[in-house]
Amino acid sequence: MSSWMSSFAAPEDPPPAKREVSFTRGSPRRPSDVESETANFRREPIPLVEVDDESKFTVNEEARAILEPLRGKLCVVSVAGLYRTGKSSLVNFLLETDAGFRVGPTVRRCTRGIWLWGAPRRAALPSGEPCWVVVLDTEGLGGLEADRHYDTRIFSLATLLCSTLVYNSLGSIDEGAISNLSFVANLSQHVKVSDSGDADLEAHEFHKFFPSFVWVVRDFALDLVDEYGNEISSDEYLEKALAAQVGFDAATTERNRVRQMMTAFFTERRCFPLVRPLHDEAQLQQIDAVGFDALREPFRDGVEALKSHLYETHLRPKEIHGRPVTGAAFVGLCEQYIAAIEGGGVPTISTAWEEVMARECEDARDAGLAAYDEALAEAAPAGGVVDAARLHR
């Protein structure tokens, strides 16, 4: 088992020489603090954003109980992609579990809304600072039961909530794959940076708030070479695919618009091609029943490289305006974004963050007053007279 997987067990305390401070100011963490953070963990998928039969979004209370106690920096990895492309199986590979998110061979979606793995793991940022990693699985896009507007709302939420967005697709990054990303070009109509300003102008600010983008190309069977036969890296392959194509017809113009939005919104991009994990089609349809060690070695190597990128070398915390997000703030943001959608509007990043920070300040004030009252009660002698000088030392 790889080294990072060991952190799915009971989390260890940070080294004694370091202090981990919550998003709001706090005291050094004690072992009991870590225990309180992990008390509600469950090693199974938990819905984060639930969707009812009328396509109404709500935050699941079990997810709230798991996330709100998490203090310190939160790194959120969200996996998105077209339905029936093996997206949930990819999440299971990243978690190294066969009994994780549901995988099935039918044409129906296996995931509805946005789900999280119920046991966030302890990890370390490249700087060595401890953090929590939350993995999300989003509903497949383009399914038979949904429309384009619904898909864009799901993708918008997944994009706004995560610090790294993993997009899963099949085959190669060709013109069809670019066309399937058309909902990216519509993000400017579904996300706002602030309440004031022109939407098109604000779209140029999206890259400051959007996550890094990792394109995972499944069942990849091409040689990574350029038009002259020279070897290229997978990242160079991605950038060539995102370069504007020559043509003035409507289809080429629209695909070039998608390319322009992709490169403008997601300025940090990586590509990880993965070969077909199995040759046997029957086994492939039930891949969750096949052990990871039984998969093709080139596929396993690709998954390990992807995990190293996501969980080690390029692990990044979720931040708004340069401020790291804690578990409670993450839930608050999710609620604010959903409230905007259900109210007939679009999520506004700055407004949602201001509301969350106002709530955090109120909670900190209430906690401070409660602590003061408790200290006052403990310091009061039997006669009820308190030595103010002693109390405020």
Short mmCIF file of N, CA, C and O in Angstrom, two decimals, residues 54-157:
data_model
loop_
_atom_site.label_atom_id
_atom_site.label_comp_id
_atom_site.label_asym_id
_atom_site.label_seq_id
_atom_site.Cartn_x
_atom_site.Cartn_y
_atom_site.Cartn_z
N GLU A 54 -37.44 17.23 -7.93
CA GLU A 54 -37.72 18.49 -8.61
C GLU A 54 -36.43 19.27 -8.88
O GLU A 54 -36.47 20.46 -9.17
N SER A 55 -35.29 18.57 -8.76
CA SER A 55 -33.97 19.16 -9.02
C SER A 55 -33.63 20.29 -8.06
O SER A 55 -32.91 21.23 -8.41
N LYS A 56 -34.14 20.20 -6.84
CA LYS A 56 -33.81 21.18 -5.81
C LYS A 56 -32.58 20.71 -5.05
O LYS A 56 -32.49 19.55 -4.66
N PHE A 57 -31.63 21.62 -4.83
CA PHE A 57 -30.37 21.29 -4.17
C PHE A 57 -30.45 21.58 -2.67
O PHE A 57 -31.00 22.60 -2.26
N THR A 58 -29.87 20.70 -1.86
CA THR A 58 -29.75 20.93 -0.42
C THR A 58 -28.43 20.31 0.07
O THR A 58 -27.90 19.38 -0.55
N VAL A 59 -27.92 20.82 1.20
CA VAL A 59 -26.72 20.26 1.82
C VAL A 59 -27.14 19.15 2.77
O VAL A 59 -28.02 19.33 3.61
N ASN A 60 -26.51 17.99 2.62
CA ASN A 60 -26.83 16.85 3.45
C ASN A 60 -26.29 17.04 4.87
O ASN A 60 -25.16 17.50 5.06
N GLU A 61 -27.09 16.69 5.87
CA GLU A 61 -26.71 16.91 7.26
C GLU A 61 -25.57 16.00 7.71
O GLU A 61 -24.76 16.38 8.55
N GLU A 62 -25.50 14.78 7.18
CA GLU A 62 -24.38 13.90 7.53
C GLU A 62 -23.06 14.49 7.03
O GLU A 62 -22.05 14.43 7.73
N ALA A 63 -23.09 15.05 5.83
CA ALA A 63 -21.88 15.68 5.29
C ALA A 63 -21.49 16.89 6.14
O ALA A 63 -20.30 17.12 6.40
N ARG A 64 -22.47 17.64 6.58
CA ARG A 64 -22.20 18.79 7.45
C ARG A 64 -21.49 18.34 8.74
O ARG A 64 -20.52 18.96 9.17
N ALA A 65 -21.99 17.25 9.32
CA ALA A 65 -21.41 16.76 10.58
C ALA A 65 -19.97 16.30 10.38
O ALA A 65 -19.14 16.39 11.29
N ILE A 66 -19.63 15.81 9.20
CA ILE A 66 -18.27 15.36 8.91
C ILE A 66 -17.35 16.54 8.67
O ILE A 66 -16.21 16.58 9.16
N LEU A 67 -17.83 17.54 7.94
CA LEU A 67 -16.96 18.62 7.48
C LEU A 67 -16.79 19.76 8.47
O LEU A 67 -15.70 20.32 8.60
N GLU A 68 -17.84 20.15 9.16
CA GLU A 68 -17.78 21.35 10.00
C GLU A 68 -16.70 21.28 11.09
O GLU A 68 -16.09 22.30 11.40
N PRO A 69 -16.43 20.12 11.70
CA PRO A 69 -15.39 20.10 12.74
C PRO A 69 -13.97 20.24 12.21
O PRO A 69 -13.04 20.44 13.02
N LEU A 70 -13.76 20.11 10.90
CA LEU A 70 -12.39 20.13 10.35
C LEU A 70 -11.80 21.52 10.41
O LEU A 70 -12.31 22.45 9.78
N ARG A 71 -10.72 21.66 11.17
CA ARG A 71 -10.02 22.93 11.26
C ARG A 71 -8.73 22.86 10.47
O ARG A 71 -8.32 21.80 10.02
N GLY A 72 -8.08 23.96 10.30
CA GLY A 72 -6.90 23.98 9.46
C GLY A 72 -7.29 24.06 7.99
O GLY A 72 -8.46 24.21 7.64
N LYS A 73 -6.32 23.96 7.11
CA LYS A 73 -6.56 24.13 5.68
C LYS A 73 -7.22 22.90 5.08
O LYS A 73 -6.93 21.77 5.45
N LEU A 74 -8.13 23.17 4.13
CA LEU A 74 -8.92 22.12 3.49
C LEU A 74 -8.56 22.08 2.01
O LEU A 74 -8.63 23.09 1.31
N CYS A 75 -8.15 20.92 1.52
CA CYS A 75 -7.86 20.71 0.10
C CYS A 75 -8.99 19.86 -0.48
O CYS A 75 -9.28 18.78 0.05
N VAL A 76 -9.62 20.33 -1.52
CA VAL A 76 -10.80 19.67 -2.07
C VAL A 76 -10.52 19.23 -3.51
O VAL A 76 -10.24 20.06 -4.37
N VAL A 77 -10.57 17.92 -3.74
CA VAL A 77 -10.37 17.35 -5.07
C VAL A 77 -11.73 16.89 -5.58
O VAL A 77 -12.36 16.01 -4.98
N SER A 78 -12.18 17.47 -6.68
CA SER A 78 -13.48 17.12 -7.25
C SER A 78 -13.28 16.45 -8.59
O SER A 78 -12.53 16.94 -9.43
N VAL A 79 -13.95 15.30 -8.78
CA VAL A 79 -13.85 14.56 -10.04
C VAL A 79 -15.15 14.74 -10.81
O VAL A 79 -16.24 14.44 -10.30
N ALA A 80 -15.05 15.23 -12.05
CA ALA A 80 -16.21 15.47 -12.90
C ALA A 80 -15.97 14.84 -14.26
O ALA A 80 -14.86 14.44 -14.60
N GLY A 81 -17.04 14.76 -15.05
CA GLY A 81 -16.91 14.20 -16.40
C GLY A 81 -18.25 13.74 -16.92
O GLY A 81 -19.26 13.76 -16.21
N LEU A 82 -18.27 13.33 -18.18
CA LEU A 82 -19.49 12.82 -18.78
C LEU A 82 -19.92 11.53 -18.09
O LEU A 82 -19.09 10.78 -17.58
N TYR A 83 -21.23 11.28 -18.08
CA TYR A 83 -21.71 10.06 -17.44
C TYR A 83 -21.29 8.84 -18.26
O TYR A 83 -21.06 8.91 -19.46
N ARG A 84 -21.14 7.71 -17.56
CA ARG A 84 -20.74 6.44 -18.13
C ARG A 84 -19.36 6.47 -18.77
O ARG A 84 -19.11 5.85 -19.79
N THR A 85 -18.44 7.23 -18.19
CA THR A 85 -17.06 7.24 -18.68
C THR A 85 -16.09 6.70 -17.63
O THR A 85 -14.88 6.87 -17.76
N GLY A 86 -16.61 6.07 -16.58
CA GLY A 86 -15.74 5.50 -15.56
C GLY A 86 -15.29 6.50 -14.52
O GLY A 86 -14.28 6.28 -13.86
N LYS A 87 -16.05 7.57 -14.35
CA LYS A 87 -15.66 8.63 -13.42
C LYS A 87 -15.61 8.13 -11.98
O LYS A 87 -14.63 8.38 -11.26
N SER A 88 -16.66 7.43 -11.55
CA SER A 88 -16.70 6.95 -10.17
C SER A 88 -15.65 5.88 -9.91
O SER A 88 -15.09 5.78 -8.81
N SER A 89 -15.35 5.06 -10.92
CA SER A 89 -14.29 4.06 -10.75
C SER A 89 -12.94 4.76 -10.58
O SER A 89 -12.08 4.28 -9.83
N LEU A 90 -12.75 5.89 -11.27
CA LEU A 90 -11.51 6.65 -11.10
C LEU A 90 -11.39 7.15 -9.66
O LEU A 90 -10.31 7.09 -9.06
N VAL A 91 -12.49 7.62 -9.09
CA VAL A 91 -12.47 8.07 -7.70
C VAL A 91 -12.07 6.92 -6.79
O VAL A 91 -11.26 7.09 -5.87
N ASN A 92 -12.62 5.74 -7.04
CA ASN A 92 -12.27 4.58 -6.22
C ASN A 92 -10.79 4.24 -6.35
O ASN A 92 -10.15 3.84 -5.37
N PHE A 93 -10.23 4.37 -7.55
CA PHE A 93 -8.80 4.13 -7.72
C PHE A 93 -7.99 5.15 -6.90
O PHE A 93 -6.99 4.82 -6.27
N LEU A 94 -8.45 6.40 -6.89
CA LEU A 94 -7.74 7.43 -6.14
C LEU A 94 -7.81 7.17 -4.64
O LEU A 94 -6.89 7.51 -3.89
N LEU A 95 -8.91 6.56 -4.19
CA LEU A 95 -9.07 6.26 -2.78
C LEU A 95 -8.50 4.90 -2.40
O LEU A 95 -8.46 4.55 -1.22
N GLU A 96 -8.10 4.10 -3.40
CA GLU A 96 -7.62 2.74 -3.18
C GLU A 96 -8.66 1.90 -2.43
O GLU A 96 -8.36 1.27 -1.42
N THR A 97 -9.88 1.91 -2.95
CA THR A 97 -10.93 1.10 -2.35
C THR A 97 -11.80 0.49 -3.44
O THR A 97 -12.06 1.14 -4.46
N ASP A 98 -12.21 -0.74 -3.23
CA ASP A 98 -13.12 -1.40 -4.18
C ASP A 98 -14.57 -1.18 -3.77
O ASP A 98 -15.48 -1.35 -4.58
N ALA A 99 -14.79 -0.84 -2.51
CA ALA A 99 -16.15 -0.66 -1.99
C ALA A 99 -16.41 0.81 -1.72
O ALA A 99 -16.83 1.19 -0.63
N GLY A 100 -16.16 1.63 -2.70
CA GLY A 100 -16.35 3.07 -2.53
C GLY A 100 -17.58 3.56 -3.26
O GLY A 100 -18.70 3.12 -2.97
N PHE A 101 -17.37 4.44 -4.23
CA PHE A 101 -18.49 4.97 -4.99
C PHE A 101 -19.02 3.91 -5.95
O PHE A 101 -18.27 3.12 -6.52
N ARG A 102 -20.34 3.90 -6.12
CA ARG A 102 -20.99 2.85 -6.89
C ARG A 102 -20.61 2.92 -8.36
O ARG A 102 -20.62 3.99 -8.97
N VAL A 103 -20.30 1.76 -8.93
CA VAL A 103 -19.94 1.64 -10.34
C VAL A 103 -20.88 0.63 -10.98
O VAL A 103 -21.16 -0.41 -10.39
N GLY A 104 -21.38 0.93 -12.18
CA GLY A 104 -22.31 0.01 -12.84
C GLY A 104 -22.19 0.05 -14.34
O GLY A 104 -21.71 1.02 -14.91
N PRO A 105 -22.65 -1.01 -15.03
CA PRO A 105 -22.51 -1.12 -16.48
C PRO A 105 -23.69 -0.57 -17.26
O PRO A 105 -23.72 -0.68 -18.48
N THR A 106 -24.72 0.00 -16.59
CA THR A 106 -25.91 0.45 -17.31
C THR A 106 -25.70 1.86 -17.84
O THR A 106 -24.70 2.52 -17.57
N VAL A 107 -26.71 2.35 -18.60
CA VAL A 107 -26.64 3.70 -19.15
C VAL A 107 -27.19 4.74 -18.18
O VAL A 107 -27.24 5.92 -18.51
N ARG A 108 -27.63 4.31 -17.02
CA ARG A 108 -28.14 5.25 -16.03
C ARG A 108 -27.00 5.78 -15.16
O ARG A 108 -26.02 5.09 -14.92
N ARG A 109 -27.16 6.99 -14.66
CA ARG A 109 -26.14 7.58 -13.79
C ARG A 109 -26.09 6.84 -12.46
O ARG A 109 -27.11 6.45 -11.91
N CYS A 110 -24.87 6.64 -11.96
CA CYS A 110 -24.72 6.01 -10.65
C CYS A 110 -24.60 7.04 -9.54
O CYS A 110 -24.69 6.70 -8.37
N THR A 111 -24.34 8.28 -9.86
CA THR A 111 -24.17 9.34 -8.87
C THR A 111 -25.18 10.44 -9.15
O THR A 111 -25.33 10.87 -10.29
N ARG A 112 -25.88 10.90 -8.14
CA ARG A 112 -26.84 11.99 -8.27
C ARG A 112 -26.40 13.12 -7.36
O ARG A 112 -26.17 12.92 -6.17
N GLY A 113 -26.22 14.32 -7.89
CA GLY A 113 -25.75 15.44 -7.10
C GLY A 113 -24.22 15.40 -6.96
O GLY A 113 -23.51 15.02 -7.87
N ILE A 114 -23.74 15.80 -5.78
CA ILE A 114 -22.30 15.78 -5.49
C ILE A 114 -22.10 15.01 -4.18
O ILE A 114 -22.76 15.30 -3.17
N TRP A 115 -21.19 14.03 -4.21
CA TRP A 115 -20.93 13.18 -3.05
C TRP A 115 -19.51 13.39 -2.56
O TRP A 115 -18.65 13.85 -3.32
N LEU A 116 -19.29 13.04 -1.30
CA LEU A 116 -17.93 13.10 -0.75
C LEU A 116 -17.60 11.76 -0.11
O LEU A 116 -18.49 10.99 0.28
N TRP A 117 -16.29 11.48 -0.03
CA TRP A 117 -15.84 10.31 0.72
C TRP A 117 -15.88 10.66 2.19
O TRP A 117 -15.32 11.67 2.61
N GLY A 118 -16.58 9.85 2.97
CA GLY A 118 -16.90 10.21 4.34
C GLY A 118 -15.76 10.18 5.34
O GLY A 118 -16.00 10.44 6.53
N ALA A 119 -14.54 9.90 4.88
CA ALA A 119 -13.38 9.90 5.78
C ALA A 119 -12.28 10.75 5.16
O ALA A 119 -11.34 10.21 4.55
N PRO A 120 -12.37 12.08 5.27
CA PRO A 120 -11.28 12.94 4.78
C PRO A 120 -9.96 12.51 5.39
O PRO A 120 -9.92 12.01 6.53
N ARG A 121 -8.90 12.67 4.64
CA ARG A 121 -7.63 12.16 5.13
C ARG A 121 -6.69 13.29 5.53
O ARG A 121 -6.76 14.39 5.00
N ARG A 122 -5.82 12.97 6.44
CA ARG A 122 -4.78 13.90 6.87
C ARG A 122 -3.66 13.83 5.85
O ARG A 122 -3.25 12.76 5.41
N ALA A 123 -3.13 14.97 5.46
CA ALA A 123 -2.03 15.02 4.50
C ALA A 123 -1.16 16.22 4.85
O ALA A 123 -1.42 16.94 5.81
N ALA A 124 -0.13 16.41 4.06
CA ALA A 124 0.78 17.54 4.25
C ALA A 124 0.93 18.27 2.93
O ALA A 124 1.11 17.65 1.88
N LEU A 125 0.84 19.60 2.98
CA LEU A 125 1.08 20.41 1.80
C LEU A 125 2.55 20.32 1.42
O LEU A 125 3.39 19.88 2.24
N PRO A 126 2.91 20.70 0.20
CA PRO A 126 4.33 20.68 -0.18
C PRO A 126 5.23 21.44 0.79
O PRO A 126 6.41 21.11 0.94
N SER A 127 4.65 22.42 1.50
CA SER A 127 5.42 23.18 2.49
C SER A 127 5.63 22.40 3.78
O SER A 127 6.40 22.81 4.65
N GLY A 128 4.92 21.27 3.93
CA GLY A 128 5.00 20.49 5.16
C GLY A 128 3.86 20.78 6.12
O GLY A 128 3.69 20.08 7.11
N GLU A 129 3.07 21.81 5.84
CA GLU A 129 1.95 22.17 6.72
C GLU A 129 0.84 21.13 6.62
O GLU A 129 0.46 20.72 5.52
N PRO A 130 0.29 20.71 7.76
CA PRO A 130 -0.78 19.70 7.73
C PRO A 130 -2.07 20.26 7.15
O PRO A 130 -2.34 21.47 7.23
N CYS A 131 -2.87 19.40 6.56
CA CYS A 131 -4.14 19.81 5.96
C CYS A 131 -5.07 18.61 5.92
O CYS A 131 -4.68 17.48 6.21
N TRP A 132 -6.31 18.87 5.55
CA TRP A 132 -7.30 17.82 5.31
C TRP A 132 -7.56 17.74 3.82
O TRP A 132 -7.62 18.77 3.14
N VAL A 133 -7.76 16.53 3.30
CA VAL A 133 -8.09 16.33 1.89
C VAL A 133 -9.49 15.73 1.80
O VAL A 133 -9.76 14.67 2.38
N VAL A 134 -10.36 16.41 1.07
CA VAL A 134 -11.73 15.95 0.83
C VAL A 134 -11.86 15.60 -0.64
O VAL A 134 -11.48 16.40 -1.51
N VAL A 135 -12.39 14.41 -0.94
CA VAL A 135 -12.56 13.96 -2.32
C VAL A 135 -14.05 13.95 -2.65
O VAL A 135 -14.86 13.35 -1.92
N LEU A 136 -14.41 14.62 -3.75
CA LEU A 136 -15.80 14.72 -4.20
C LEU A 136 -15.99 13.97 -5.51
O LEU A 136 -15.12 13.99 -6.38
N ASP A 137 -17.14 13.34 -5.65
CA ASP A 137 -17.55 12.70 -6.91
C ASP A 137 -18.81 13.40 -7.38
O ASP A 137 -19.81 13.44 -6.65
N THR A 138 -18.80 13.95 -8.58
CA THR A 138 -19.95 14.71 -9.08
C THR A 138 -20.78 13.86 -10.03
O THR A 138 -20.28 12.92 -10.67
N GLU A 139 -22.03 14.21 -10.12
CA GLU A 139 -22.93 13.51 -11.05
C GLU A 139 -22.43 13.63 -12.48
O GLU A 139 -21.97 14.69 -12.91
N GLY A 140 -22.51 12.53 -13.22
CA GLY A 140 -22.06 12.54 -14.61
C GLY A 140 -22.83 13.53 -15.45
O GLY A 140 -24.05 13.67 -15.33
N LEU A 141 -22.13 14.23 -16.31
CA LEU A 141 -22.74 15.25 -17.16
C LEU A 141 -23.27 14.61 -18.44
O LEU A 141 -22.73 13.62 -18.93
N GLY A 142 -24.35 15.18 -18.98
CA GLY A 142 -24.88 14.70 -20.26
C GLY A 142 -25.69 13.44 -20.16
O GLY A 142 -25.86 12.72 -21.15
N GLY A 143 -26.24 13.12 -18.99
CA GLY A 143 -27.02 11.90 -18.83
C GLY A 143 -28.39 12.00 -19.46
O GLY A 143 -28.85 13.08 -19.87
N LEU A 144 -29.07 10.86 -19.53
CA LEU A 144 -30.37 10.82 -20.17
C LEU A 144 -31.43 11.54 -19.37
O LEU A 144 -32.43 11.99 -19.91
N GLU A 145 -31.23 11.65 -18.04
CA GLU A 145 -32.29 12.21 -17.18
C GLU A 145 -32.18 13.70 -16.95
O GLU A 145 -33.00 14.28 -16.27
N ALA A 146 -31.14 14.37 -17.46
CA ALA A 146 -30.91 15.77 -17.13
C ALA A 146 -30.80 16.62 -18.39
O ALA A 146 -30.71 16.11 -19.51
N ASP A 147 -30.83 17.94 -18.18
CA ASP A 147 -30.69 18.86 -19.31
C ASP A 147 -29.39 19.65 -19.16
O ASP A 147 -28.70 19.56 -18.15
N ARG A 148 -29.09 20.44 -20.19
CA ARG A 148 -27.82 21.18 -20.20
C ARG A 148 -27.76 22.19 -19.06
O ARG A 148 -26.70 22.39 -18.46
N HIS A 149 -28.88 22.85 -18.75
CA HIS A 149 -28.89 23.83 -17.67
C HIS A 149 -28.57 23.17 -16.34
O HIS A 149 -27.78 23.69 -15.54
N TYR A 150 -29.14 22.01 -16.09
CA TYR A 150 -28.87 21.27 -14.85
C TYR A 150 -27.40 20.86 -14.78
O TYR A 150 -26.75 21.02 -13.75
N ASP A 151 -26.89 20.35 -15.90
CA ASP A 151 -25.48 19.94 -15.93
C ASP A 151 -24.55 21.11 -15.61
O ASP A 151 -23.56 20.95 -14.89
N THR A 152 -24.85 22.27 -16.16
CA THR A 152 -24.00 23.43 -15.92
C THR A 152 -24.04 23.85 -14.46
O THR A 152 -23.02 24.25 -13.89
N ARG A 153 -25.19 23.72 -13.82
CA ARG A 153 -25.28 24.05 -12.39
C ARG A 153 -24.43 23.09 -11.57
O ARG A 153 -23.72 23.52 -10.64
N ILE A 154 -24.50 21.80 -11.88
CA ILE A 154 -23.69 20.81 -11.16
C ILE A 154 -22.20 21.10 -11.37
O ILE A 154 -21.41 21.11 -10.42
N PHE A 155 -21.81 21.34 -12.62
CA PHE A 155 -20.40 21.59 -12.91
C PHE A 155 -19.95 22.90 -12.25
O PHE A 155 -18.81 22.98 -11.75
N SER A 156 -20.79 23.91 -12.25
CA SER A 156 -20.44 25.18 -11.61
C SER A 156 -20.19 25.00 -10.12
O SER A 156 -19.21 25.52 -9.57
N LEU A 157 -21.08 24.26 -9.46
CA LEU A 157 -20.90 24.00 -8.02
C LEU A 157 -19.62 23.24 -7.75
O LEU A 157 -18.85 23.59 -6.84
#
